[in-house]
Structure formats: structure tokens, C-alpha cells
PDB file of C-alpha atoms and ligand atoms in Angstrom:
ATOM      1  CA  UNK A   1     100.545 107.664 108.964  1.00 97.00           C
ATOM      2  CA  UNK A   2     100.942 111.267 107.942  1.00 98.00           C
ATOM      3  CA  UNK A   3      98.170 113.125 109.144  1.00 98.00           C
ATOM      4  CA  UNK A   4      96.905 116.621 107.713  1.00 98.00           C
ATOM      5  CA  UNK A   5      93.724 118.516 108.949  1.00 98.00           C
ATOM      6  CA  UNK A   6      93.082 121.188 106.129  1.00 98.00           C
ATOM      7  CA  UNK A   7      90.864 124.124 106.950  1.00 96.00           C
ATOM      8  CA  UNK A   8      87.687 122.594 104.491  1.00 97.00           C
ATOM      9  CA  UNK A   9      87.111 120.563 101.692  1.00 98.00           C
ATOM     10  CA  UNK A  10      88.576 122.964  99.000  1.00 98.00           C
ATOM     11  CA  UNK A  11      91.971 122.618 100.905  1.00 98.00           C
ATOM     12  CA  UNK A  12      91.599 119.103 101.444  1.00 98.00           C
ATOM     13  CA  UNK A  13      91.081 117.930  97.407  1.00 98.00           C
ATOM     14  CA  UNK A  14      94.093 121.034  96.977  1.00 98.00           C
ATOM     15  CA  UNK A  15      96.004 119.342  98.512  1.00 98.00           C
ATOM     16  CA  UNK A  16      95.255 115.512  97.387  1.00 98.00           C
ATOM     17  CA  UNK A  17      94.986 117.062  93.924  1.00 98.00           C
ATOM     18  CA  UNK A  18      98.765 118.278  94.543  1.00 98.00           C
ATOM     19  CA  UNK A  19      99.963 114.698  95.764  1.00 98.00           C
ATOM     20  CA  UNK A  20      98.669 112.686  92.876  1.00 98.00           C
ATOM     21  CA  UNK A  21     100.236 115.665  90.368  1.00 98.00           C
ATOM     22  CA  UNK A  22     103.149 114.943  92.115  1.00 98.00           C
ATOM     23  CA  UNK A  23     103.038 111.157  91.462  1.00 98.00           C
ATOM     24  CA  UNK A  24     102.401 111.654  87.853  1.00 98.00           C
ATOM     25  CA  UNK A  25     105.038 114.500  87.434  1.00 97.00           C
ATOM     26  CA  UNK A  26     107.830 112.338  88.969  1.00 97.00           C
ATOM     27  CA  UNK A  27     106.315 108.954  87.003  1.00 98.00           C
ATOM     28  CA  UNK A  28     104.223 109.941  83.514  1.00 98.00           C
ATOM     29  CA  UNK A  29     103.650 106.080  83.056  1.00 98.00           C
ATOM     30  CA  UNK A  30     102.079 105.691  87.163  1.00 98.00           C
ATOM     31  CA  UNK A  31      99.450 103.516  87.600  1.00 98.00           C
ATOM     32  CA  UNK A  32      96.811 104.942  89.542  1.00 98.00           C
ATOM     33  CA  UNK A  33      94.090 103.505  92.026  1.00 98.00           C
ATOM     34  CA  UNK A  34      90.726 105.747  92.396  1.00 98.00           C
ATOM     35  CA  UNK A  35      87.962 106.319  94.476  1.00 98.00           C
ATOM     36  CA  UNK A  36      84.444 107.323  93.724  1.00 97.00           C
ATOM     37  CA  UNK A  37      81.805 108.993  96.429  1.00 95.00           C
ATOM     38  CA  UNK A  38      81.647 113.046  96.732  1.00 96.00           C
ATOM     39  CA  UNK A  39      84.590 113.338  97.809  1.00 97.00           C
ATOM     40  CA  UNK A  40      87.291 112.968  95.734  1.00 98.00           C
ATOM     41  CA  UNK A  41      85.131 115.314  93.202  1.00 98.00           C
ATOM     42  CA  UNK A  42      86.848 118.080  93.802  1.00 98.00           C
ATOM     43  CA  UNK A  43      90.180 116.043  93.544  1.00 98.00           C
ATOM     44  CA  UNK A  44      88.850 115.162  89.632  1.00 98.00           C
ATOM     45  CA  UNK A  45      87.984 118.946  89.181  1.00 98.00           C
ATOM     46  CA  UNK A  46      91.303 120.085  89.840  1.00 98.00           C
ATOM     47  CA  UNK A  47      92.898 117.209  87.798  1.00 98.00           C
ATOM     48  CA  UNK A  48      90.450 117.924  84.811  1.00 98.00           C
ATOM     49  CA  UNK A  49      91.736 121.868  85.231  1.00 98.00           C
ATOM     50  CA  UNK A  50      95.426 121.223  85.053  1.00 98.00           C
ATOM     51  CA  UNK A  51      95.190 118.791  82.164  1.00 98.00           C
ATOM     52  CA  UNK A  52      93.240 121.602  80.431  1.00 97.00           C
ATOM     53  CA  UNK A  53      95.938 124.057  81.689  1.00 97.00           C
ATOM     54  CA  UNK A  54      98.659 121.898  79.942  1.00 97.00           C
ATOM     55  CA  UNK A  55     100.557 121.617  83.274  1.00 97.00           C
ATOM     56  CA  UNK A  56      99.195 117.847  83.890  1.00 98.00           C
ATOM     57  CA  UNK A  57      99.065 114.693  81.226  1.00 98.00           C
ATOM     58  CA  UNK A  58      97.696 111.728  82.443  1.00 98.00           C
ATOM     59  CA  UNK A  59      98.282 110.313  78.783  1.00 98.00           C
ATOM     60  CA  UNK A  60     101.076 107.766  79.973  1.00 98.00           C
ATOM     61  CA  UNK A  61      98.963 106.459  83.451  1.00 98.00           C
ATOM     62  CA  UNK A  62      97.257 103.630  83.980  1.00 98.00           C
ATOM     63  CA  UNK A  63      94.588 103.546  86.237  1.00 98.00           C
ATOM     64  CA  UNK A  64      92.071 101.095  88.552  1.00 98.00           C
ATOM     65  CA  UNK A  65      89.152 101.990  90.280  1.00 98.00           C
ATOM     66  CA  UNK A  66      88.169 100.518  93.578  1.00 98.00           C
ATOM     67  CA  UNK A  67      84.383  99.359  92.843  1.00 98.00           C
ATOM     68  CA  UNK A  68      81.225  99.354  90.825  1.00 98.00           C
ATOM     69  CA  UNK A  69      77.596  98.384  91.680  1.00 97.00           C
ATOM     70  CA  UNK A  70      77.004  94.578  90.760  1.00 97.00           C
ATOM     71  CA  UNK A  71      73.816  95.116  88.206  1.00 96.00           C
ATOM     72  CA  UNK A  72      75.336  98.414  87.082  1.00 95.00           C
ATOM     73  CA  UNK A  73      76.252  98.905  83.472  1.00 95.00           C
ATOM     74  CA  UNK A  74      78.812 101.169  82.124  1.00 96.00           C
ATOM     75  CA  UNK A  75      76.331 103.361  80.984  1.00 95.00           C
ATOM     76  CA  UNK A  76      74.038 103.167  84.057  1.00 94.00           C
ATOM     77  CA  UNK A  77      74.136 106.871  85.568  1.00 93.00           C
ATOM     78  CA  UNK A  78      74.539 105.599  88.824  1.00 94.00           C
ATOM     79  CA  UNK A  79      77.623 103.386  87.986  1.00 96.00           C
ATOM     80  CA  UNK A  80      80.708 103.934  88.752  1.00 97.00           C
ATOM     81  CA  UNK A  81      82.169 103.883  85.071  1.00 98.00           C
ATOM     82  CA  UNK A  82      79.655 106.883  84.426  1.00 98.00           C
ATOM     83  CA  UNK A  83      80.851 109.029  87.266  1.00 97.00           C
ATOM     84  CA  UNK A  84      84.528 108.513  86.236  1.00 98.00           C
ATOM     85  CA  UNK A  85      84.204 109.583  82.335  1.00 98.00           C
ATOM     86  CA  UNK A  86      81.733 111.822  83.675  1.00 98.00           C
ATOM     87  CA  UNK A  87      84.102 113.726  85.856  1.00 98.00           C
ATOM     88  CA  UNK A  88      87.915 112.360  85.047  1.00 98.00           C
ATOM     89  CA  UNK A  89      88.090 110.353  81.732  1.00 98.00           C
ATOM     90  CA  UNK A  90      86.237 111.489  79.676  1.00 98.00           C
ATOM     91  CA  UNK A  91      87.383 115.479  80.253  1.00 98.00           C
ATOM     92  CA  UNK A  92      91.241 114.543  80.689  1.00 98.00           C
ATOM     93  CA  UNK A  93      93.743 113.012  78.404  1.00 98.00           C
ATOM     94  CA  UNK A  94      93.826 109.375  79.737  1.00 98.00           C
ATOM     95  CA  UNK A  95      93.821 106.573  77.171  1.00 98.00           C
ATOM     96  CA  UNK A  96      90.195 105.233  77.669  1.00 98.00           C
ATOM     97  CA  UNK A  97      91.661 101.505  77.069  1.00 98.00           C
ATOM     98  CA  UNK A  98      94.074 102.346  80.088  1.00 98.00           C
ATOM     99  CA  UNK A  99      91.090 102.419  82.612  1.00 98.00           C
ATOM    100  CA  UNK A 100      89.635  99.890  84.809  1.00 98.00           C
ATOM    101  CA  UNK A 101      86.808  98.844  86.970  1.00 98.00           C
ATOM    102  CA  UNK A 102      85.443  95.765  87.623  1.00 98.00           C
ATOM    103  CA  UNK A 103      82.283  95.339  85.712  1.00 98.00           C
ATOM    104  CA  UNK A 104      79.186  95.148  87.300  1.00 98.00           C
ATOM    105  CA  UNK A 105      77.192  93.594  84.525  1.00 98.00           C
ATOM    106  CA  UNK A 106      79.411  90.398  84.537  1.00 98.00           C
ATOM    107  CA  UNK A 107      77.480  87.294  84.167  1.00 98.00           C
ATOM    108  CA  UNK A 108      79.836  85.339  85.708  1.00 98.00           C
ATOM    109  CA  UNK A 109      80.780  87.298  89.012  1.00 98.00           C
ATOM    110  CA  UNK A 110      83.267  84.967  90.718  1.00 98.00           C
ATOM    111  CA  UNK A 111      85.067  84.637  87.283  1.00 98.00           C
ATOM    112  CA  UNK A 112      85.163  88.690  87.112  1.00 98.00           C
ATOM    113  CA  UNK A 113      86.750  89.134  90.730  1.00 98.00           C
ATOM    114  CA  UNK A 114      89.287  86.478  89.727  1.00 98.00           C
ATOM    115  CA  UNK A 115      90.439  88.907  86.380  1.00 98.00           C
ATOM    116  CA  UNK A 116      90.281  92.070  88.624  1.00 98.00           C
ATOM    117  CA  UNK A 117      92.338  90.401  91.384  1.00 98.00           C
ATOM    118  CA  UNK A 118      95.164  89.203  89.014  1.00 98.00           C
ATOM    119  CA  UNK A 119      94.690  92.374  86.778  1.00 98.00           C
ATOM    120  CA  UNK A 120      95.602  94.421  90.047  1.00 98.00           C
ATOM    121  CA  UNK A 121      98.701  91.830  91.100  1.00 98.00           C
ATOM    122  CA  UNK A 122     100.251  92.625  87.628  1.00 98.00           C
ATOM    123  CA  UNK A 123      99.861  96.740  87.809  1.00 98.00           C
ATOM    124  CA  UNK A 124     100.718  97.196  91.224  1.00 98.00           C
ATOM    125  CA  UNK A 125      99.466 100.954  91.943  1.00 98.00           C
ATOM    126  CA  UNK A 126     102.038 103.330  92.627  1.00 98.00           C
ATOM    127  CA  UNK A 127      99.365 105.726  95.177  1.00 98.00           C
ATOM    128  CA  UNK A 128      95.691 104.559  95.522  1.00 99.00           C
ATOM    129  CA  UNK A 129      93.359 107.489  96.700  1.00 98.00           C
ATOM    130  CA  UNK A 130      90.724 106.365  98.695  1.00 98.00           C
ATOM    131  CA  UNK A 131      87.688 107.924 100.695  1.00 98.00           C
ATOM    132  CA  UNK A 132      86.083 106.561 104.186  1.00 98.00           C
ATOM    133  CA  UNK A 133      82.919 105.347 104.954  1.00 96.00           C
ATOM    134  CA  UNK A 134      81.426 106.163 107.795  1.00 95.00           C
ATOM    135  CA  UNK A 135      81.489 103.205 108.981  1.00 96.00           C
ATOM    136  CA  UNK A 136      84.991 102.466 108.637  1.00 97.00           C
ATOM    137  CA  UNK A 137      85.040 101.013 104.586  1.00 97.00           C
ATOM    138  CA  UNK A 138      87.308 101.497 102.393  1.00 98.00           C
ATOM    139  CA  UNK A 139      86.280 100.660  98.836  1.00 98.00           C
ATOM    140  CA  UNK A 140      83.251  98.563  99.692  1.00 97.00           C
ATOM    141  CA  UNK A 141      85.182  96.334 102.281  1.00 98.00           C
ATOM    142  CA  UNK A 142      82.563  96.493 105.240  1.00 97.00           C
ATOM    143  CA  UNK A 143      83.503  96.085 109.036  1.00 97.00           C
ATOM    144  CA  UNK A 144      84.557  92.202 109.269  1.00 97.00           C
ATOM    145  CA  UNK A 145      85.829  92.297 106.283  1.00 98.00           C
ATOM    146  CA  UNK A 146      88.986  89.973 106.367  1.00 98.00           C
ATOM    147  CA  UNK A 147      92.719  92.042 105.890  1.00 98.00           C
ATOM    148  CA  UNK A 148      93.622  89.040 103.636  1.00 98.00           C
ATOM    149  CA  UNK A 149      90.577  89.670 100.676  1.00 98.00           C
ATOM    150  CA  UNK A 150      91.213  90.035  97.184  1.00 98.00           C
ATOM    151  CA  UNK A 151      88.524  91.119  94.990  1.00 98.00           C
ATOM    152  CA  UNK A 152      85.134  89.672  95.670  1.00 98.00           C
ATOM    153  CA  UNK A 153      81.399  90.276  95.986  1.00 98.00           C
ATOM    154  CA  UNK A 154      80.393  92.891  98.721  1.00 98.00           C
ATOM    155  CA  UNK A 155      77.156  93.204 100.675  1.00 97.00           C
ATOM    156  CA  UNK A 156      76.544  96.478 101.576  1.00 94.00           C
ATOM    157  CA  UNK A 157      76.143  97.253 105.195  1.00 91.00           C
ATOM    158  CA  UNK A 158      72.733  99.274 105.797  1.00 93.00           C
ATOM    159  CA  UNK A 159      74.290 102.287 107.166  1.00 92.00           C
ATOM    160  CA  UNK A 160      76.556 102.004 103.409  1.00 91.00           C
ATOM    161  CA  UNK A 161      73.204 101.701 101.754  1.00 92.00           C
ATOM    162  CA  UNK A 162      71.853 104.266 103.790  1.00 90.00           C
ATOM    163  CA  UNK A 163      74.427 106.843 103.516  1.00 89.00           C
ATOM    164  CA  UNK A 164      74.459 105.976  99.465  1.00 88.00           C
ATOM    165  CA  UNK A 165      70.575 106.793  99.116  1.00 88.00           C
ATOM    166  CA  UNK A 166      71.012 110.493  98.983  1.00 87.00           C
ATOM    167  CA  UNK A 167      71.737 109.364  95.156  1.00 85.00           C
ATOM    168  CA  UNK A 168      69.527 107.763  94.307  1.00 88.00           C
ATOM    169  CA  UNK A 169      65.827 109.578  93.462  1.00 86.00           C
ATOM    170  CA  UNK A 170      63.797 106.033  95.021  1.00 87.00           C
ATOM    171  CA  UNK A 171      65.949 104.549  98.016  1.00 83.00           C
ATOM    172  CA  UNK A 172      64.854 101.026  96.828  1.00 86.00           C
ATOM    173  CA  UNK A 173      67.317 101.791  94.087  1.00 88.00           C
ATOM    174  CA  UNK A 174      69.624 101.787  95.930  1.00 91.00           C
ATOM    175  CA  UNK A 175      72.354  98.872  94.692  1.00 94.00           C
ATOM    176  CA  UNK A 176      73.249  96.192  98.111  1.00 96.00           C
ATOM    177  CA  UNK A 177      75.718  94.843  96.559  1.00 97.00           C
ATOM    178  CA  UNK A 178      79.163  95.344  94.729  1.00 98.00           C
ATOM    179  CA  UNK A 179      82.242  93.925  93.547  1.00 98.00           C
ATOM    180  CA  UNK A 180      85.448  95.225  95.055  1.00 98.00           C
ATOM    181  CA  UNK A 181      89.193  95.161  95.302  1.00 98.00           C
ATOM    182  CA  UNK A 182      89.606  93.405  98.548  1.00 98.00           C
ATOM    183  CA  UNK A 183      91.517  94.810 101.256  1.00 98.00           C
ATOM    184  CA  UNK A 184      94.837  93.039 100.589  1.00 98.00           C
ATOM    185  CA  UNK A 185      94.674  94.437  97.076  1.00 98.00           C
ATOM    186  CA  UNK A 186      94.642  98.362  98.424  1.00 98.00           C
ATOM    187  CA  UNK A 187      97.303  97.400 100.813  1.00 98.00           C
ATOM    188  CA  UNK A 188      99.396  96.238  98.009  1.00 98.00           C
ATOM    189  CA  UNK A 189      99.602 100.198  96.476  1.00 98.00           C
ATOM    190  CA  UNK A 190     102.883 101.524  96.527  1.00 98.00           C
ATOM    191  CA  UNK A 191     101.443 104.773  98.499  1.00 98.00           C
ATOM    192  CA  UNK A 192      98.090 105.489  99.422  1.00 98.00           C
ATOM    193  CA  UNK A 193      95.953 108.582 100.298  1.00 99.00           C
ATOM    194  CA  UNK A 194      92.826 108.762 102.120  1.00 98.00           C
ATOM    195  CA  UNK A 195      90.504 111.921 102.215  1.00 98.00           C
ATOM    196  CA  UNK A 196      87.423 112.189 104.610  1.00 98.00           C
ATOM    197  CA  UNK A 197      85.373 115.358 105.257  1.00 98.00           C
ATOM    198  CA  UNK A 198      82.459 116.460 107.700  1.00 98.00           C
ATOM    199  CA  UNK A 199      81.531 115.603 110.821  1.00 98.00           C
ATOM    200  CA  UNK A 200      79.505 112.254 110.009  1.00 97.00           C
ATOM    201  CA  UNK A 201      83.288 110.712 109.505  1.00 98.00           C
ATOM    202  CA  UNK A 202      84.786 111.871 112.667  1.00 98.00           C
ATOM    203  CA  UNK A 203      84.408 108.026 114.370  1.00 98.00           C
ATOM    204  CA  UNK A 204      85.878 106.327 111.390  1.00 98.00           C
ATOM    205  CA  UNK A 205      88.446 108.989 111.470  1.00 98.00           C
ATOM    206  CA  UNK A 206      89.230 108.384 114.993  1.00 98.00           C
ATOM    207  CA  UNK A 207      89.141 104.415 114.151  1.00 98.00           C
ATOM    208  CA  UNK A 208      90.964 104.144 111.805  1.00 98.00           C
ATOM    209  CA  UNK A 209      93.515 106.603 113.023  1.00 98.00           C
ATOM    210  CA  UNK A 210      94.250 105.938 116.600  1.00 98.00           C
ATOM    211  CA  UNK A 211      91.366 102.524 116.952  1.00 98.00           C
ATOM    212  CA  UNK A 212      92.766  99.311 117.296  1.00 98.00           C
ATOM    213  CA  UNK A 213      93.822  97.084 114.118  1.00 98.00           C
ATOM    214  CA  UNK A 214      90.630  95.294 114.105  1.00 98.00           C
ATOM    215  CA  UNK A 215      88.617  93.679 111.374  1.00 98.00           C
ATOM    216  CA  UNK A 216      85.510  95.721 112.828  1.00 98.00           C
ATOM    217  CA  UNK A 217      87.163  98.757 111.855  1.00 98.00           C
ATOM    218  CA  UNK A 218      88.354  98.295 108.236  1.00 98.00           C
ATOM    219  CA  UNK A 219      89.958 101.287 107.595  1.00 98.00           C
ATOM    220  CA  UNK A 220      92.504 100.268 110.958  1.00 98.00           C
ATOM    221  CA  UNK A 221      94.103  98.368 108.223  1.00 98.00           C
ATOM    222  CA  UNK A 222      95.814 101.613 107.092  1.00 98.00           C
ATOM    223  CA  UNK A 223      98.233 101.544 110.317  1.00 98.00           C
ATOM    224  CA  UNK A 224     100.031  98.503 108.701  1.00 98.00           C
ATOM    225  CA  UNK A 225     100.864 100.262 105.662  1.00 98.00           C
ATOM    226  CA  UNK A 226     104.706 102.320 105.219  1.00 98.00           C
ATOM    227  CA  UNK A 227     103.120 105.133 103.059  1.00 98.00           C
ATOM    228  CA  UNK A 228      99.856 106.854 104.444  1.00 98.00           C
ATOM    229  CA  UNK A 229      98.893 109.942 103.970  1.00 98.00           C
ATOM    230  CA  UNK A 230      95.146 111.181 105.747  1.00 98.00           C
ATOM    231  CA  UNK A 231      93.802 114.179 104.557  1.00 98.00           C
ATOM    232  CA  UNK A 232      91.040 115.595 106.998  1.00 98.00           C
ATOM    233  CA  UNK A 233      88.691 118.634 106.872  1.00 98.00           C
ATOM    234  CA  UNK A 234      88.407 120.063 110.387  1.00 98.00           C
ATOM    235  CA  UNK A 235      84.983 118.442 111.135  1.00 98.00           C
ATOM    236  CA  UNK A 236      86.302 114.643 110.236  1.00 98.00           C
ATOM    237  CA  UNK A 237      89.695 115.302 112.643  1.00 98.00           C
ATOM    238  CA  UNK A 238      87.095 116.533 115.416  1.00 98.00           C
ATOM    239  CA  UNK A 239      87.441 113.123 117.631  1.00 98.00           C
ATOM    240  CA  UNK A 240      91.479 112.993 117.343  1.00 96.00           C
TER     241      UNK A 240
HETATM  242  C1  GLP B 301      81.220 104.501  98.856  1.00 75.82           C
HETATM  243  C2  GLP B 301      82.465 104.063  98.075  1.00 75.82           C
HETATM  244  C3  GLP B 301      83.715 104.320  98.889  1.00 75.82           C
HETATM  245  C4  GLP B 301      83.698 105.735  99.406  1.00 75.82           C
HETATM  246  C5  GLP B 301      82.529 105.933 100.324  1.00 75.82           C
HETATM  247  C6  GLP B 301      82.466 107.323 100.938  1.00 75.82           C
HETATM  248  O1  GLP B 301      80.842 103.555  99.792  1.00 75.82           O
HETATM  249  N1  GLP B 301      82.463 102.708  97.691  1.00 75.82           N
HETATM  250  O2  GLP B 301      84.853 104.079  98.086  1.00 75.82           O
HETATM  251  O3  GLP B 301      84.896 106.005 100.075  1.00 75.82           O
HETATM  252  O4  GLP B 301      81.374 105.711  99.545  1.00 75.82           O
HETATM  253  O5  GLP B 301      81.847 108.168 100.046  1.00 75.82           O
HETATM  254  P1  GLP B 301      81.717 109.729 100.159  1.00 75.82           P
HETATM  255  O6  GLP B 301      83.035 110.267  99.720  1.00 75.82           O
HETATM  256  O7  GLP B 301      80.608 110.066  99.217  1.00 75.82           O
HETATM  257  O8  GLP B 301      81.421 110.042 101.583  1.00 75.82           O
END
């Protein structure tokens, strides 16, 4: 793992911002894996700025996302297909027919994690940005999750559902369940890059960093992988 403490959260989506740039510069056609939460927001900002700049196209990429709310539709302001046209797609030049999520609205859920999973096995990603929860998810795979999963129904842990109620005007709202790429499906990207900021990360951080490869700790997972690179604002490197 390649580990980088930036200064704050402006330097740490600089610098992610720069890495994925970097993947599409050397690769036009790259097939990318994103992440939703606040973090990677200011990732999507600086994307959104150098496609308007003309010194980024993401015309030629591909791209899957790691989640969505089961019950949320595409339209749904909470969903995660709104926040991504909201604050990538729709302001950059990606081919709308290029990007994916698994749908929430579904009616058949099993048969929908069975398309994602074999949609992801035949566009391998070449990075997959991801953010941390903190308690050690990635995507929506909570602790116990097993390394081997594919893409499958998620409950939400309470401390997920907690952390997500800030969103969310009535915390009843808030969704407990999601379809996700499982964990052996992130492991399969090429390269991935994982961002975490503030202080309420810090044991995650530490987890996942220098924790034991345990099923408790999801994120451990990331040890196993050849290509890692952690991006970390002061507060979330605190316990390293
Ligand atoms: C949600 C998402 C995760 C994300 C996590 C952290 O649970 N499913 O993919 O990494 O939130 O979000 P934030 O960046 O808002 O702290």
C-alpha cells in the first residue's frame, strides 16, 4: 500500500483528482469504478473543472459505481444515480449510456446483482476510487462481510445508517439496505484508490492500514491487493 497523508481535504481530492487524470490521460477508453459519500466531491469538482478546461475528456471511459439504495430510483434525490449526474455526468463529457450502477428499483433483486456481478467480470476496472466507512466498509460491504462476495444485497450496519442520516431531513428515511459490488468485485480493479478524511475515520484508517486481514475489518482486504494507493487528510492518519 502506498500511503499519502495530505495536509486537508483540498490536497487530498488534488491529489486523487490527479491520479484518475492520469489513468484517463495514459488510457482515453479506461473503465472507471466510483464512489459516492462527501468525499470524493471534491474529486468530481476538479474532474468537472478540467473537462470544462479542455485538458480532461472522459468521452472514451466507461464507468461503474459501487452502490445505490435498494428502493431508490434514478431520480430519487437521495440516490446514488442523482448524486453522480448531479456532480460528474451530467456536467462532464461521459457518454450517459457508458455509466453504471446497480439499480435500486429492481423488482427482481437477486436477478439485478447477478447482471451487475457479470457486467463488472466483463469491464474489469482499470482504478476503482473508493471512500471508508467508519466502520471499516468499503462500498456497502459491512464488517463480516465475506472477501469472496460478488454483488449482493447489503444490510446496513447502524453506525452506516447512522453516519448516513446527516442526509437525510427525517432519519427514518434513512435507506437500511443496498445493493453492492461485493468485495471480490473491488479487488478485481486493476488499481485502486481509497480517500478518507477527519478524525471520525482514524480507526478504520488504522484497520485497514496496519489491522489484521480480518473479515471484521473490511477495508483489511486492501493489504491483499498489488496496487493501493491511501490518500489521508491529517486527522484520518492520526492513529498510524
Ligand atoms: C457510504 C458509501 C461508501 C462511502 C461511505 C463513506 O457508506 N456507500 O461507498 O465510502 O459512505 O462516506 P463519506 O465519504 O461520506 O464519509
Amino acid at each position: 500500500m502506498e500511503i499519502i497523508i495530505a495536509k486537508d481535504y483540498d490536497s487530498v481530492c488534488e491529489l486523487a483528482a490527479e491520479i484518475l487524470t492520469g489513468v484517463v490521460a495514459a488510457n482515453p477508453d479506461a473503465t472507471l469504478g466510483l464512489a459516492t459519500g462527501s468525499t470524493p466531491l471534491g474529486v468530481y469538482a476538479r474532474l468537472v473543472s478540467a473537462v470544462s478546461d479542455g485538458a480532461l475528456s472522459l468521452a472514451g471511459c466507461k464507468s461503474f459505481n459501487l452502490d445505490e439504495y435498494v428502493g431508490a430510483g434514478v431520480n430519487d434525490a437521495h440516490s446514488y444515480a442523482y448524486y453522480m449526474r448531479e456532480n460528474l455526468f451530467g456536467k462532464t463529457d461521459i457518454d450517459p449510456r457508458n455509466t453504471h450502477l446497480p439499480l435500486g428499483t429492481a423488482p427482481d433483486l437477486a436477478a439485478e446483482c447477478e447482471r451487475y456481478t457479470a457486467l463488472l467480470a466483463a469491464n474489469r476496472r482499470d482504478i476503482q476510487l473508493l471512500g471508508l466507512g467508519s466502520d471499516g466498509h468499503i462500498a456497502f460491504n459491512e464488517p463480516n462481510t465475506p472477501f469472496d462476495s460478488h454483488t449482493h444485497v447489503a444490510e446496513l450496519a447502524e453506525s452506516t445508517v447512522k453516519d448516513n442520516s446527516r442526509l437525510f431531513a427525517n432519519p427514518d428515511d434513512v435507506p437500511r439496505y443496498a445493493l453492492t459490488m461485493g468485495i471480490a468485485d473491488i479487488m478485481d480493479a486493476r488499481k485502486i484508490l481509497i480517500l478518507a478524511c477527519g478524525a471520525n475515520k482514524a480507526q478504520a484508517v488504522r484497520g485497514m492500514v496496519k489491522g489484521e486481514v480480518d473479515e471484521r475489518m473490511p477495508a483489511s482486504v486492501l493489504q491483499r491487493h498489488a496496487d493501493v494507493t491511501v490518500i489521508l487528510d491529517e486527522a484520518a492518519a492520526e492513529l498510524l
